[in-house]
Tab-separated table of C-alpha atoms in Angstrom:
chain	number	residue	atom	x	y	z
A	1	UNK	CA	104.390	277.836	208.066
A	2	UNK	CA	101.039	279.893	208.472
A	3	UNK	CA	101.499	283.675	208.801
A	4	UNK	CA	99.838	286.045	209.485
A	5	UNK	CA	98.078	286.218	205.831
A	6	UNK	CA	96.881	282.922	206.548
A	7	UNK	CA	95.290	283.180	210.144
A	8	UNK	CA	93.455	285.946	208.319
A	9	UNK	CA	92.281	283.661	205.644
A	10	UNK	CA	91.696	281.012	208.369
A	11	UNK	CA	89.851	283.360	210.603
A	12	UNK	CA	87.134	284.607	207.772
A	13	UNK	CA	86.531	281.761	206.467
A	14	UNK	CA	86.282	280.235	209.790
A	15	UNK	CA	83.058	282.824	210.214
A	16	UNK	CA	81.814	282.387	206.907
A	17	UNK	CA	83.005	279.226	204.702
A	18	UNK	CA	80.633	280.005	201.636
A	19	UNK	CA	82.557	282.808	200.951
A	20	UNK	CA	84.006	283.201	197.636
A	21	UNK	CA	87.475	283.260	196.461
A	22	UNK	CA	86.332	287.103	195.180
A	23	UNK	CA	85.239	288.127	198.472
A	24	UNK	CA	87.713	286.325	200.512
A	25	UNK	CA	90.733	287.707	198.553
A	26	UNK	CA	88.724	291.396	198.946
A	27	UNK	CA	88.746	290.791	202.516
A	28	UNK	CA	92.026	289.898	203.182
A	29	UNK	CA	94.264	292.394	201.113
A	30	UNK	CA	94.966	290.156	198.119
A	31	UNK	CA	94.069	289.649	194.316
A	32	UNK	CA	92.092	286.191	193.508
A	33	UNK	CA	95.056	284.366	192.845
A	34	UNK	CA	97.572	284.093	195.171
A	35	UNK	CA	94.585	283.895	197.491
A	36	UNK	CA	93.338	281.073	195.501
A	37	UNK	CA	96.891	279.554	195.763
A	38	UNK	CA	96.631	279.542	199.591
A	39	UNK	CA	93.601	278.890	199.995
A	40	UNK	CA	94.710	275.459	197.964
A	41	UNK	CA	98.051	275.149	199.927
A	42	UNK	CA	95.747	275.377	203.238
A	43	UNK	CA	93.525	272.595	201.947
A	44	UNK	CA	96.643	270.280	200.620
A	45	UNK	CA	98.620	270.804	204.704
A	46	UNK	CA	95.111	270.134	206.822
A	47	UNK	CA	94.987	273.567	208.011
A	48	UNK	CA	91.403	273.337	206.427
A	49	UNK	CA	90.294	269.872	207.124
A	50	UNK	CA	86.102	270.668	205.444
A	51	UNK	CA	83.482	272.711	204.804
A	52	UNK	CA	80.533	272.377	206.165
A	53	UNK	CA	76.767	273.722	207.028
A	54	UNK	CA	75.820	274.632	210.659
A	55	UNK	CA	72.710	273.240	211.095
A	56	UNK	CA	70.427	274.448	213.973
A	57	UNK	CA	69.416	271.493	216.240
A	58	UNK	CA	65.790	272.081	217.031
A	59	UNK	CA	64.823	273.049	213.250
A	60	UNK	CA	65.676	269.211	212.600
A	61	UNK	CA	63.747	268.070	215.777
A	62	UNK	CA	66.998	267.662	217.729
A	63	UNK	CA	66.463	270.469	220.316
A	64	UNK	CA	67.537	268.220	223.820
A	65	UNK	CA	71.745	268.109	224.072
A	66	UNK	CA	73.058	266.125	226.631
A	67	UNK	CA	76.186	265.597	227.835
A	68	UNK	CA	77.731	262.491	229.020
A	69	UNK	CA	80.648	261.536	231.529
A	70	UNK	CA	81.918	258.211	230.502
A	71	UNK	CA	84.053	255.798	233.117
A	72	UNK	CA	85.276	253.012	231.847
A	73	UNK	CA	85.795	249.651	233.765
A	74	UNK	CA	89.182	248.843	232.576
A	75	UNK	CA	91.214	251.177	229.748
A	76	UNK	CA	93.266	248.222	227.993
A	77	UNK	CA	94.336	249.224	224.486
A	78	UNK	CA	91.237	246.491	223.136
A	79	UNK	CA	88.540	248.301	225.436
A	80	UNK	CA	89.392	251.781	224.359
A	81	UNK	CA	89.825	250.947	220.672
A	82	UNK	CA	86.588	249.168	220.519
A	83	UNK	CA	84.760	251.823	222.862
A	84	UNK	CA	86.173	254.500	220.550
A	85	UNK	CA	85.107	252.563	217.519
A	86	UNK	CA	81.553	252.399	218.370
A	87	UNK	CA	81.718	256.055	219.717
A	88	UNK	CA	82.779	257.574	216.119
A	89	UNK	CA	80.040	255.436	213.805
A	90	UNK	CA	77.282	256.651	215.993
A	91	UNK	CA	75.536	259.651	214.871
A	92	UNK	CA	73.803	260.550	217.808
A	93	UNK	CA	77.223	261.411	219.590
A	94	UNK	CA	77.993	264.443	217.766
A	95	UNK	CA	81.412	264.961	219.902
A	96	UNK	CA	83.845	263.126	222.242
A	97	UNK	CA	86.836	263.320	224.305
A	98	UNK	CA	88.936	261.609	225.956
A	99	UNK	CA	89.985	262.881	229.664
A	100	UNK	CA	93.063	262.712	232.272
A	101	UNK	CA	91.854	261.098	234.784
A	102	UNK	CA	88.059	260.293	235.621
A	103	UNK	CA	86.069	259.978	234.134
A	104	UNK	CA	87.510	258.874	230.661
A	105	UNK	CA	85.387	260.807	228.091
A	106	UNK	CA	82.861	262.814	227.696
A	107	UNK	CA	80.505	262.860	225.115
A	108	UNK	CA	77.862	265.223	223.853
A	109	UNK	CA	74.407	263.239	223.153
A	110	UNK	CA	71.611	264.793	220.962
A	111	UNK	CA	68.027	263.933	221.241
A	112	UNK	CA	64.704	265.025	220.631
A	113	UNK	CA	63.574	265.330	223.309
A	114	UNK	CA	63.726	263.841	227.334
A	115	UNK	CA	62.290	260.665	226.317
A	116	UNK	CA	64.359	260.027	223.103
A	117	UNK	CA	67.223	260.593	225.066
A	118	UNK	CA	66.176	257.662	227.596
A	119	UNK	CA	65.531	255.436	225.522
A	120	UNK	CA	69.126	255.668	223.555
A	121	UNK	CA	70.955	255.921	227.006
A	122	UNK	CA	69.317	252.635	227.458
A	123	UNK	CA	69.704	250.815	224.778
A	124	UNK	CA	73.054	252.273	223.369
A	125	UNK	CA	75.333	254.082	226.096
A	126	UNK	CA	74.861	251.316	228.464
A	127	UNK	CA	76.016	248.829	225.775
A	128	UNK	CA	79.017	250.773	224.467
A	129	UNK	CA	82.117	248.634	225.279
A	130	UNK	CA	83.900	248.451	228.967
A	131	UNK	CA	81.190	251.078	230.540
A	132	UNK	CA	81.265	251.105	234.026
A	133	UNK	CA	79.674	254.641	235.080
A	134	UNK	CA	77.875	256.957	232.805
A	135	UNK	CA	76.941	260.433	234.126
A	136	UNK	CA	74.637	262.615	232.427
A	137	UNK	CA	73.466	266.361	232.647
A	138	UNK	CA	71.309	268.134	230.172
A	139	UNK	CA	72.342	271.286	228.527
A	140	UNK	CA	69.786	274.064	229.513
A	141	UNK	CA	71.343	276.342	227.224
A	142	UNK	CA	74.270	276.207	224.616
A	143	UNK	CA	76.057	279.526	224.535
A	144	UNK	CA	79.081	279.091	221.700
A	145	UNK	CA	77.620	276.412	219.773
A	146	UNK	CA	80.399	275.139	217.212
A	147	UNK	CA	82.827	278.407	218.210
A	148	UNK	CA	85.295	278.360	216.159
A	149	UNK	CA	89.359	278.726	216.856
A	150	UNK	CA	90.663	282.020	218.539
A	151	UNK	CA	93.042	282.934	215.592
C-alpha cells in the first residue's frame, strides 16, 4: 500500500528523477535508508516502472508533433493485435491509445518537419494493419509536454 510517504517520494522524483538518494531522503523527511528501502520496494511493485531523460523535440530535429485519429475497418482480436503490434515497434509513434468508440486510437506522430511527416503518413500510417480512416491535426503548440501524475 503507498502512503502518504510514498506519493511524496513518487511526486519528487516524478519532477526530478536524477535526484539522489541524499537529496531525496532530505526532501522527504527521512534518513538515506529507509528511503533507500522504499525507494527499492517502489521499484520491485511497478510503482516506478523507469527512469528516463526528457529530451526536447526540436533540439534533435523533431520539432513537428502530430496527432493522429485512427479508425479501424474491422476490430477482430487478429486486426487489433497486429495493428497494436506494429504501433509499439515504431519509433516515430511516441504514444497511443486506444478509444470507446470512434475512432479507435489515437496516436501522437513526430516529424521533422511538414514534409517528413507526409511522407511517413504515406508510406507507414496508411499501411498499418485494418486502417480504414486516419485523421490528422498538427500540434501548434504543446503546453504539458510529458506532465507527470497529479499525486
Amino acid at each position: 500500500m503507498i502512503d502518504a510517504i510514498d506519493r511524496e517520494i513518487l511526486r519528487t522524483l516524478q519532477n526530478e528523477g536524477r535526484m539522489s538518494a541524499t537529496a531525496l531522503a532530505a526532501q522527504v523527511g527521512l534518513t538515506v535508508a529507509p528511503c533507500h528501502r522504499r525507494l527499492k520496494d517502489l521499484e520491485a511493485s511497478g510503482a516506478i516502472s523507469g527512469y528516463r531523460a526528457v529530451i526536447n523535440p526540436s533540439s534533435v530535429g523533431l520539432g513537428f508533433e502530430a496527432l493522429v485519429f485512427v479508425t479501424l475497418a474491422q476490430v477482430d482480436r487478429d486486426t487489433i493485435d497486429d495493428f497494436e503490434a506494429q504501433v509499439a515497434a515504431n519509433t516515430r509513434i511516441t504514444s497511443a491509445q486506444r478509444l470507446f468508440g470512434d475512432p479507435d486510437y489515437i496516436l501522437k506522430v513526430m516529424a521533422r518537419d511538414l514534409n517528413d511527416y507526409q511522407k511517413f503518413y504515406d508510406t507507414e500510417l496508411t499501411s498499418l494493419p485494418g486502417v480504414l480512416r486516419l485523421r490528422s491535426t498538427l500540434v501548434m503548440k504543446n503546453l504539458k509536454p510529458g506532465a507527470g501524475l497529479p499525486l
